[in-house]
mmCIF file of C-alpha atoms and ligand atoms in Angstrom:
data_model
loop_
_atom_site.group_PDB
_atom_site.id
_atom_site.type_symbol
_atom_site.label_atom_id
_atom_site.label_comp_id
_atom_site.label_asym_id
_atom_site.label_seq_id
_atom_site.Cartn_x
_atom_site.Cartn_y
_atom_site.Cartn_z
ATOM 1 C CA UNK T 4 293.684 3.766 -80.300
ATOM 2 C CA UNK T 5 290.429 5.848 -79.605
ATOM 3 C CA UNK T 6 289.974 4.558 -76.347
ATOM 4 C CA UNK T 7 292.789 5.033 -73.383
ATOM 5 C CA UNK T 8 292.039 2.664 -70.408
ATOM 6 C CA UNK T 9 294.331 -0.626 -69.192
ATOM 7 C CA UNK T 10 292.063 -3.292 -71.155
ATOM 8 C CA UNK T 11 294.070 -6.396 -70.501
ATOM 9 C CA UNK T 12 291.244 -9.006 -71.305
ATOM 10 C CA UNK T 13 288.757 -6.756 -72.947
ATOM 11 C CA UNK T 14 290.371 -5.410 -75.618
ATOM 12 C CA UNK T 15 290.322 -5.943 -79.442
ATOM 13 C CA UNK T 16 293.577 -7.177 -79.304
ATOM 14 C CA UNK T 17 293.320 -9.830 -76.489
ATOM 15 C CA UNK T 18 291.022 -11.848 -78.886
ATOM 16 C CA UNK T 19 290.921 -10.076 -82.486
ATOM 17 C CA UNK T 20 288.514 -12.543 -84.317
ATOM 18 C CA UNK T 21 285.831 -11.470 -81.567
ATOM 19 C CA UNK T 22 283.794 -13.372 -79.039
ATOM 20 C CA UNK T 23 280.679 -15.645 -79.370
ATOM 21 C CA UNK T 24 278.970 -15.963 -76.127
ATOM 22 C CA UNK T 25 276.480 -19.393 -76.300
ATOM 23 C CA UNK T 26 273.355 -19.521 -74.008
ATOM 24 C CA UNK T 27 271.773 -22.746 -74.567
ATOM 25 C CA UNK T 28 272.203 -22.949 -78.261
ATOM 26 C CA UNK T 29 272.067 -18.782 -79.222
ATOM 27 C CA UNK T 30 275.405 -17.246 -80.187
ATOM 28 C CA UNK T 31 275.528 -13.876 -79.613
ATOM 29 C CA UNK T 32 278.545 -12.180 -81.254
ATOM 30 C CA UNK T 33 278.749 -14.672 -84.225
ATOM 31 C CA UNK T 34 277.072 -13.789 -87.946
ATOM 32 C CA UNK T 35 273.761 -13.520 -86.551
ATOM 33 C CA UNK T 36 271.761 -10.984 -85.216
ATOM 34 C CA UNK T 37 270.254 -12.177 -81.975
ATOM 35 C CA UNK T 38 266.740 -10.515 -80.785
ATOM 36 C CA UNK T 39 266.050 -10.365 -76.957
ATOM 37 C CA UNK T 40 262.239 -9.810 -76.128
ATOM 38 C CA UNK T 41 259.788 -9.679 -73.370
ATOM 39 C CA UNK T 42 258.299 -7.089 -70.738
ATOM 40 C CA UNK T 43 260.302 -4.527 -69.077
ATOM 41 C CA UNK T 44 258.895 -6.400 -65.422
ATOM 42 C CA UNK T 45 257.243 -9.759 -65.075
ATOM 43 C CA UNK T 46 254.016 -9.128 -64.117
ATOM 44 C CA UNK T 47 251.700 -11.962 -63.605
ATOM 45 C CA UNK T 48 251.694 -15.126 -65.027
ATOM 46 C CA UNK T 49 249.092 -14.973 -67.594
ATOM 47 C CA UNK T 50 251.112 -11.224 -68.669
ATOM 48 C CA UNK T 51 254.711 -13.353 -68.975
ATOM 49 C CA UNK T 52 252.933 -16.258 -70.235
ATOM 50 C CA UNK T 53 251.534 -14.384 -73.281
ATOM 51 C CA UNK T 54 254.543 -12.032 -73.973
ATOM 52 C CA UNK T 55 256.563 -14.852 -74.263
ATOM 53 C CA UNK T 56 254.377 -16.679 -76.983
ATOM 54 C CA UNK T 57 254.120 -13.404 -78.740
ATOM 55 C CA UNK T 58 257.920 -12.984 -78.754
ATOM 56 C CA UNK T 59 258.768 -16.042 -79.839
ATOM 57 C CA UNK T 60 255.697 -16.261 -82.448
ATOM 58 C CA UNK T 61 257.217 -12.740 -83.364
ATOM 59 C CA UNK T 62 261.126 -13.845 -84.081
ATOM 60 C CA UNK T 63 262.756 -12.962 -80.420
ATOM 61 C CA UNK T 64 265.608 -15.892 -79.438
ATOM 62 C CA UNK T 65 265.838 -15.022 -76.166
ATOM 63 C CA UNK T 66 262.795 -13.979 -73.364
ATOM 64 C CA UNK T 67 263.956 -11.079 -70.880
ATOM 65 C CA UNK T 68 261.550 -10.113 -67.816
ATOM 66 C CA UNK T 69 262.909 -7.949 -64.477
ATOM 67 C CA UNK T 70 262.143 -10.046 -61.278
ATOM 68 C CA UNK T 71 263.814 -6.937 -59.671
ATOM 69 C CA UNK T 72 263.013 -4.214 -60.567
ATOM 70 C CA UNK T 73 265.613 -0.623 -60.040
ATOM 71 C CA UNK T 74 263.313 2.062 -60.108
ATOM 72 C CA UNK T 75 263.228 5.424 -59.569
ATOM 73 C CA UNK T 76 260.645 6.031 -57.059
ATOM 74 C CA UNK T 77 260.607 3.572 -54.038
ATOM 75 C CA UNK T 78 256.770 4.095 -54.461
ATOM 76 C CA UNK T 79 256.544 2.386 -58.069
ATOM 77 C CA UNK T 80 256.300 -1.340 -58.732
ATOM 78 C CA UNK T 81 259.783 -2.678 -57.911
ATOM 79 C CA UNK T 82 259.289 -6.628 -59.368
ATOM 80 C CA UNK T 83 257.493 -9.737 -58.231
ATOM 81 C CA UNK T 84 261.346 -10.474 -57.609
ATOM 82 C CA UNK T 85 261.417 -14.298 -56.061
ATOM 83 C CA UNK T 86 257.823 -15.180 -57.417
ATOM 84 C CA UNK T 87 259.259 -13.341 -60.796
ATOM 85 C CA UNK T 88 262.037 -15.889 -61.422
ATOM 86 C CA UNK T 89 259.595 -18.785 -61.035
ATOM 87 C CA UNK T 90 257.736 -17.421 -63.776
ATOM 88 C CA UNK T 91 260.469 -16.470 -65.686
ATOM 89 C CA UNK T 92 261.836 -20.438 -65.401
ATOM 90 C CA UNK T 93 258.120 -21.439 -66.091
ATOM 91 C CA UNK T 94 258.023 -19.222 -69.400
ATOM 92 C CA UNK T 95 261.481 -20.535 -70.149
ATOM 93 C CA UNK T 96 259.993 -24.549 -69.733
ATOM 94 C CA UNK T 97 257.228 -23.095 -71.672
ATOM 95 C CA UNK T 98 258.500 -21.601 -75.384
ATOM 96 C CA UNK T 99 262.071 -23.223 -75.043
ATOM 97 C CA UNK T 100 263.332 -19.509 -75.124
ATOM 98 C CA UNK T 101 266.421 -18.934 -72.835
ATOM 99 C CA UNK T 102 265.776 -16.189 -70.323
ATOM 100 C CA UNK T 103 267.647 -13.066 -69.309
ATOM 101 C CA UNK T 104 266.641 -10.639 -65.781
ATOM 102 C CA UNK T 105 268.625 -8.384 -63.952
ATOM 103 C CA UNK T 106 270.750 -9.350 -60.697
ATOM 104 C CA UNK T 107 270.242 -5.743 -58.660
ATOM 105 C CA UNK T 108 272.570 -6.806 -56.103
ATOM 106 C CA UNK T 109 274.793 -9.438 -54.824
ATOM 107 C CA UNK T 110 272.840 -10.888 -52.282
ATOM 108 C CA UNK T 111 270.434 -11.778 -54.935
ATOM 109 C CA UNK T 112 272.683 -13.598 -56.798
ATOM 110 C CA UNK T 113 272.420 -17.613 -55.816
ATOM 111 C CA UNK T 114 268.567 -16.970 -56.730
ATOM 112 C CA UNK T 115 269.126 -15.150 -60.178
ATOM 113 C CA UNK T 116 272.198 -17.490 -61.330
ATOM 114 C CA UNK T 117 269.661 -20.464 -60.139
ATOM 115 C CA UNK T 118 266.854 -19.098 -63.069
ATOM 116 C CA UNK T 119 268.947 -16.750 -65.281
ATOM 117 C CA UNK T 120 270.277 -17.919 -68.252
ATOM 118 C CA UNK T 121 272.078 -14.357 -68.818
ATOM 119 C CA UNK T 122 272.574 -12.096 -66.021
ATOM 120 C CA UNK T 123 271.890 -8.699 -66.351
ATOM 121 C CA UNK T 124 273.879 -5.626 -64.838
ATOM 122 C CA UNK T 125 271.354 -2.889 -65.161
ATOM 123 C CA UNK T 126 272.600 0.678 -66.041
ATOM 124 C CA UNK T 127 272.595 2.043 -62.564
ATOM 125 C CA UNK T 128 275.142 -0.985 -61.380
ATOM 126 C CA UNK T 129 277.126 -0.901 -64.047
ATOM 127 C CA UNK T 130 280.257 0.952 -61.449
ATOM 128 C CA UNK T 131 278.796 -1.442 -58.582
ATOM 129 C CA UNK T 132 282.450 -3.279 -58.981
ATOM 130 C CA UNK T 133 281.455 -6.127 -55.588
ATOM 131 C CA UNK T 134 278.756 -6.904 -57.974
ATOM 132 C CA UNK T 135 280.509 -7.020 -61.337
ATOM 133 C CA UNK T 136 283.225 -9.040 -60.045
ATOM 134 C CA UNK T 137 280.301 -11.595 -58.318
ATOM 135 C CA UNK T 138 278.591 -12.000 -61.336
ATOM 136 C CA UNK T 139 282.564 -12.350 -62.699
ATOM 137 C CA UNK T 140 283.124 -15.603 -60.802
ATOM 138 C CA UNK T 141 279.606 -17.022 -61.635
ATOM 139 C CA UNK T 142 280.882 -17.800 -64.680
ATOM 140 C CA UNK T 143 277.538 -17.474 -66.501
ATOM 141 C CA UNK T 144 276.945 -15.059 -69.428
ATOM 142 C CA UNK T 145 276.623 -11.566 -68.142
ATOM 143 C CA UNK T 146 274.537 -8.776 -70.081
ATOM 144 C CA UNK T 147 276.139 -5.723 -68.985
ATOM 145 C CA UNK T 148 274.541 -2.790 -69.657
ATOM 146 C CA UNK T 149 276.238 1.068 -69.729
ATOM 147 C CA UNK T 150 275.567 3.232 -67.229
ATOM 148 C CA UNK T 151 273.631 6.061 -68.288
ATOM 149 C CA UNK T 152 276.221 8.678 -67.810
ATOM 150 C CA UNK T 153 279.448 6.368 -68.422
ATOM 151 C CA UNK T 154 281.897 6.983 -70.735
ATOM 152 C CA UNK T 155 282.901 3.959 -73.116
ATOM 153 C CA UNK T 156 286.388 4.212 -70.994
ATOM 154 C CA UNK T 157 284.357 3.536 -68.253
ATOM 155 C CA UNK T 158 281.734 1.054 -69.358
ATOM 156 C CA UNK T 159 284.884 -0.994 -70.999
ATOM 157 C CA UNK T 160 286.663 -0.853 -67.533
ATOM 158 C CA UNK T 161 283.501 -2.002 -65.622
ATOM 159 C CA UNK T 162 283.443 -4.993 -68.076
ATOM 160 C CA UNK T 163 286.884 -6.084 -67.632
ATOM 161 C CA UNK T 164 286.217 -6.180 -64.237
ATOM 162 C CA UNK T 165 284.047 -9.016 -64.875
ATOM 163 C CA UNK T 166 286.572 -10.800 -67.444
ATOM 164 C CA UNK T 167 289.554 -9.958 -64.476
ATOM 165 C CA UNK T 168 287.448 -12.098 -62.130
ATOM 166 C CA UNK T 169 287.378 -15.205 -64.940
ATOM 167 C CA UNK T 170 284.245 -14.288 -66.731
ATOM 168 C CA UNK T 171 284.960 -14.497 -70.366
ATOM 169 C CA UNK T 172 280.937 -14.417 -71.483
ATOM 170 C CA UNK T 173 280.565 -11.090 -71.434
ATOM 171 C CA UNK T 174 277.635 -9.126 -73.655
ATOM 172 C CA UNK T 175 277.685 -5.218 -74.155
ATOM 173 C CA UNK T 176 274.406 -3.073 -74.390
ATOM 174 C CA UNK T 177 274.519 0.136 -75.046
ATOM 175 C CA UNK T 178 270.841 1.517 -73.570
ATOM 176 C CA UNK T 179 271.173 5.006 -74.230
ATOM 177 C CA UNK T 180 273.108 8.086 -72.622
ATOM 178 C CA UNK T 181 271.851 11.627 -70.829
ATOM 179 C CA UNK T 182 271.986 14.272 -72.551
ATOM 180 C CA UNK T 183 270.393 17.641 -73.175
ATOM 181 C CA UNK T 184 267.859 16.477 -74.747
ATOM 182 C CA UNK T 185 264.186 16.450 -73.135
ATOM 183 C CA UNK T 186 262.110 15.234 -75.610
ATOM 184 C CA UNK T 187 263.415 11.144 -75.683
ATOM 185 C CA UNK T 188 264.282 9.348 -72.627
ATOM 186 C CA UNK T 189 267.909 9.145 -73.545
ATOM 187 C CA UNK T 190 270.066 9.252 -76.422
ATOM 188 C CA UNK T 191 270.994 6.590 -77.929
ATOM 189 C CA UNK T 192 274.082 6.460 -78.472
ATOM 190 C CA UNK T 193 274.925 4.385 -81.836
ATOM 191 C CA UNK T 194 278.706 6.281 -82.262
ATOM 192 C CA UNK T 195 278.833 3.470 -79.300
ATOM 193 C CA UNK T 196 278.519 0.502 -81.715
ATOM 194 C CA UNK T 197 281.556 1.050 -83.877
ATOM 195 C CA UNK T 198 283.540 2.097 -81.125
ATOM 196 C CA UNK T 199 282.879 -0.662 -78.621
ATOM 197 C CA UNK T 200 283.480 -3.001 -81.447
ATOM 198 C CA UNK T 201 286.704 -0.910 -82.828
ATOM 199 C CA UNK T 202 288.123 -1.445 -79.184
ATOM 200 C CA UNK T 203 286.895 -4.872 -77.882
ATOM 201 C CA UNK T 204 286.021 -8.450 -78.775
ATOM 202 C CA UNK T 205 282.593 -8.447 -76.834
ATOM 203 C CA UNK T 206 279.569 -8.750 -78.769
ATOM 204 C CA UNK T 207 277.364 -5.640 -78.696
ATOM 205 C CA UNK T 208 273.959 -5.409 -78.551
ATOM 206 C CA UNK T 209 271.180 -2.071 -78.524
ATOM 207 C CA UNK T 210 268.067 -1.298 -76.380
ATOM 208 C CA UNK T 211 266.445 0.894 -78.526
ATOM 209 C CA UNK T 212 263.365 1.137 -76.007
ATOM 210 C CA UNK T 213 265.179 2.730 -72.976
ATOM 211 C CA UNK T 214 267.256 4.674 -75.457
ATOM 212 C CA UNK T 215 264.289 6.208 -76.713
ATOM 213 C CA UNK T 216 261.514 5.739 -74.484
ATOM 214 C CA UNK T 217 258.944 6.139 -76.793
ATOM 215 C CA UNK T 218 257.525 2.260 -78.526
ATOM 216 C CA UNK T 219 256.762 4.553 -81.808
ATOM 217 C CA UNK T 220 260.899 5.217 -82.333
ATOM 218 C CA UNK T 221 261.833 2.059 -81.446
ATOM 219 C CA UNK T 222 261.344 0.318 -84.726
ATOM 220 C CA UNK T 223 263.807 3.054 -86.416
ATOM 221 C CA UNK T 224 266.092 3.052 -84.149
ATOM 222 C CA UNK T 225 266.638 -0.986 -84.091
ATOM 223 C CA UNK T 226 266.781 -0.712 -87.649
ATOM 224 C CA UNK T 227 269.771 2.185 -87.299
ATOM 225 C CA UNK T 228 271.271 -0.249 -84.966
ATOM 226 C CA UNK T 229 271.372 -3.168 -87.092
ATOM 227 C CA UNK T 230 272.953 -0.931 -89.787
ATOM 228 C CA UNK T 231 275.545 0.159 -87.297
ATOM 229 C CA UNK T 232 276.939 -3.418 -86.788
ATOM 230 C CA UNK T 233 274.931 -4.423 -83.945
ATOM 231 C CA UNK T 234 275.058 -8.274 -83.253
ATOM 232 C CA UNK T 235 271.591 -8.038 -81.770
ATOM 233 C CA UNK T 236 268.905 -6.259 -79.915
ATOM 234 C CA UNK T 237 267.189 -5.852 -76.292
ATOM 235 C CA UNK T 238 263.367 -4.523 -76.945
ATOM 236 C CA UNK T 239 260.537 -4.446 -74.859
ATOM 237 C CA UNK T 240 257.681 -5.942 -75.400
ATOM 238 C CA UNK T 241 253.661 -5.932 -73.512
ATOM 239 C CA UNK T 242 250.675 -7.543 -74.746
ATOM 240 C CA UNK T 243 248.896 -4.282 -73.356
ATOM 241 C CA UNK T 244 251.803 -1.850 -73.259
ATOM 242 C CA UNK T 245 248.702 0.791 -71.877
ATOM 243 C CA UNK T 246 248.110 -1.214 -68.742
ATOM 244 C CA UNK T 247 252.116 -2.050 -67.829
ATOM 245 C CA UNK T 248 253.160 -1.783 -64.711
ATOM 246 C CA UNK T 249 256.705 -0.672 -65.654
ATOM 247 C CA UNK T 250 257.781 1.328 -69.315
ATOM 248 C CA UNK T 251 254.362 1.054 -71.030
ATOM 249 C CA UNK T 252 255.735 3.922 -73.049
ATOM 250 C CA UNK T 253 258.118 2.421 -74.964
ATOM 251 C CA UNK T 254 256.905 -1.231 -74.821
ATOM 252 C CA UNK T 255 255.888 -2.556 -78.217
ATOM 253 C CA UNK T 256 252.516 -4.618 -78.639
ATOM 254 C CA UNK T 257 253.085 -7.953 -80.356
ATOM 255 C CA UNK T 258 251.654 -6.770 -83.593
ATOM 256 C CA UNK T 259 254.328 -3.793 -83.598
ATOM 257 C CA UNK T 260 257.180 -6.291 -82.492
ATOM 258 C CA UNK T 261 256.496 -8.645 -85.147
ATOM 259 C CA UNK T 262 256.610 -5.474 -87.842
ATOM 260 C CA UNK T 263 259.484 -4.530 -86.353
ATOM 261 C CA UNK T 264 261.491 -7.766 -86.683
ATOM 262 C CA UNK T 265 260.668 -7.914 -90.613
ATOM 263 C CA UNK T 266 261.904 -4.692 -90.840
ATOM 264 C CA UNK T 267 265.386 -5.590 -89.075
ATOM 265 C CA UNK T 268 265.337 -8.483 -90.775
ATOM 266 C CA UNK T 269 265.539 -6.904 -94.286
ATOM 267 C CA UNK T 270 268.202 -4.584 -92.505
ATOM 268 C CA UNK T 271 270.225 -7.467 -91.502
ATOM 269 C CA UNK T 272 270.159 -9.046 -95.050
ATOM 270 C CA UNK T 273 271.556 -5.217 -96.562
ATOM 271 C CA UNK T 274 274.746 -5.752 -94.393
ATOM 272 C CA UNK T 275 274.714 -9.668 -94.358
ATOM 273 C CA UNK T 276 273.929 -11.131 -91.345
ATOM 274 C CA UNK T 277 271.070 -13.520 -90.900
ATOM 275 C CA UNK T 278 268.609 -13.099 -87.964
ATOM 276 C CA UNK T 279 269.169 -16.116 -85.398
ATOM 277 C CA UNK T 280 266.093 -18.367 -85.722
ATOM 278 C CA UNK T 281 265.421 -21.052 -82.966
ATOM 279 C CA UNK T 282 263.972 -24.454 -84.954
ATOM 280 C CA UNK T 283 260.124 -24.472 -85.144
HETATM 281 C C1 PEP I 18 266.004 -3.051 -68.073
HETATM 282 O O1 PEP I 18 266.500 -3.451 -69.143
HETATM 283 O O2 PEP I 18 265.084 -3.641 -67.518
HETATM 284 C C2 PEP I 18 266.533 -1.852 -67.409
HETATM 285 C C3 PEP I 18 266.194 -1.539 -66.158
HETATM 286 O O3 PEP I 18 267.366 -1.145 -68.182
HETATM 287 P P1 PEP I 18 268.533 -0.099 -67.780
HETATM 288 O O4 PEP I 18 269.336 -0.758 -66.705
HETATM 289 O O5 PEP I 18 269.264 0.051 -69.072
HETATM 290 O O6 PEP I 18 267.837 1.147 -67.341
HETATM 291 MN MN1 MN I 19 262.213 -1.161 -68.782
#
């Protein structure tokens, strides 16, 4: 055991032949590798409207967009929150592509759970234990992401806080770590794969493009994740990555997406796993 924490429901052990979390149709956990798309914040509708086509022309099963938005400076652009979901349901009715966004806090909830087909626990919530035992009892998949400075102990714990509440559709991300390092974002941390999956059941997906924060690495880095035993990927992706309102930086255009995914698709094929396809 690498890992010392009281892991009743999360652990390896608790479910050894792993877990396969469906959302509309898309297992995520099972043979194949699952690719999550879209813009780091919806924007408008004509900027969803066309990420979305390009993701799904581009090989993404599942459309992510933040409605809210946790940023940094109260002075940035924090979401188009309730307007955000509405487009985010509209893209949804649009491609057929399931859609994930981030629940910031519980009082948000009956909105998010009402357009989300995944929730997602951002990095800076992932401790915020009211809200990970809310999204618990929603009983609806739950992308959990690990806190930037959290230990895998911890980031383990804060998921079986979910599963305690009667949540078994959990989804790890690992989204990069702090470090000493100035020159990317974060680290990402890809010991995390082997580990998470060593210890628990939970399929475990990367974010290569807050792990990095440059779009240039990101390609490389989904590629290393892929290798690692990654059952899929979060990127993000901007028709006009120069003009985002939120992560420009390490937002892929379309054209680099699509390059991407035939690159982690001959990846995938070197350790076996197919990439989830949605019928044309
Ligand atoms: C995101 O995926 O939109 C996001 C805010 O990521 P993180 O919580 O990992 O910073
Ligand atoms: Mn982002």
């Amino acid at each position: 055991m690498s890992i010392s924490a009281d892991l009743r429901l999360v652990a390896r052990a608790a479910k050894p032949g792993g877990t396969i979390v469906d959302v509309r149709g898309v297992r995520i956990g099972g043979p194949e590798i699952v690719i999550i798309a879209g813009p780091c914040a919806v924007e408008s509708e004509a900027q969803l409207l066309s990420a979305a086509r390009a993701v799904k022309a581009g090989g993404a099963a599942i459309l992510r967009g933040g409605a809210f938005k946790p940023r940094t400076s109260p002075y940035t652009f924090r979401g188009l929150e309730l307007e955000g979901l509405r487009l985010l349901a509209l893209a949804r009715e649009e491609t057929g592509l399931p859609v994930v966004t981030e629940v910031m806090d519980a009082r948000h909830l009956p909105e998010v759970a009402g357009c989300a087909d995944i929730l997602q626990v951002g990095s800076r919530n992932m401790q915020n234990f009211t809200l990970l035992e809310e999204v618990g009892r929603s009983g609806m998949p739950v992308l959990l992401k690990r806190g930037m400075s959290a230990t895998l102990a911890e980031y383990l714990q804060a998921a079986e806080y979910i599963m305690a509440a009667g949540n078994e559709r959990v989804i790890l991300c690992e989204r990069g770590i702090r470090t000493f390092e100035p020159s990317t974002r974060n680290t990402l941390d890809l010991n995390a794969v082997p580990m998470l999956q060593r210890e628990s059941h939970l399929p475990v997906l990367v974010d290569p493009s807050h792990g990095t924060g440059h779009a240039w690495m990101v390609p490389a880095m989904a590629c290393a994740a892929v290798a690692a035993g990654a059952d899929g990927l979060l990127v993000e992706v901007h028709c006009d990555p120069e003009r985002a309102l939120s992560d420009g930086a390490n937002s892929l255009t379309p054209e680099a997406f699509r390059r991407m995914v035939e690159q982690v698709a001959g990846v995938a094929a070197a350790v076996g796993r197919p990439l989830f396809k949605h019928e044309p």
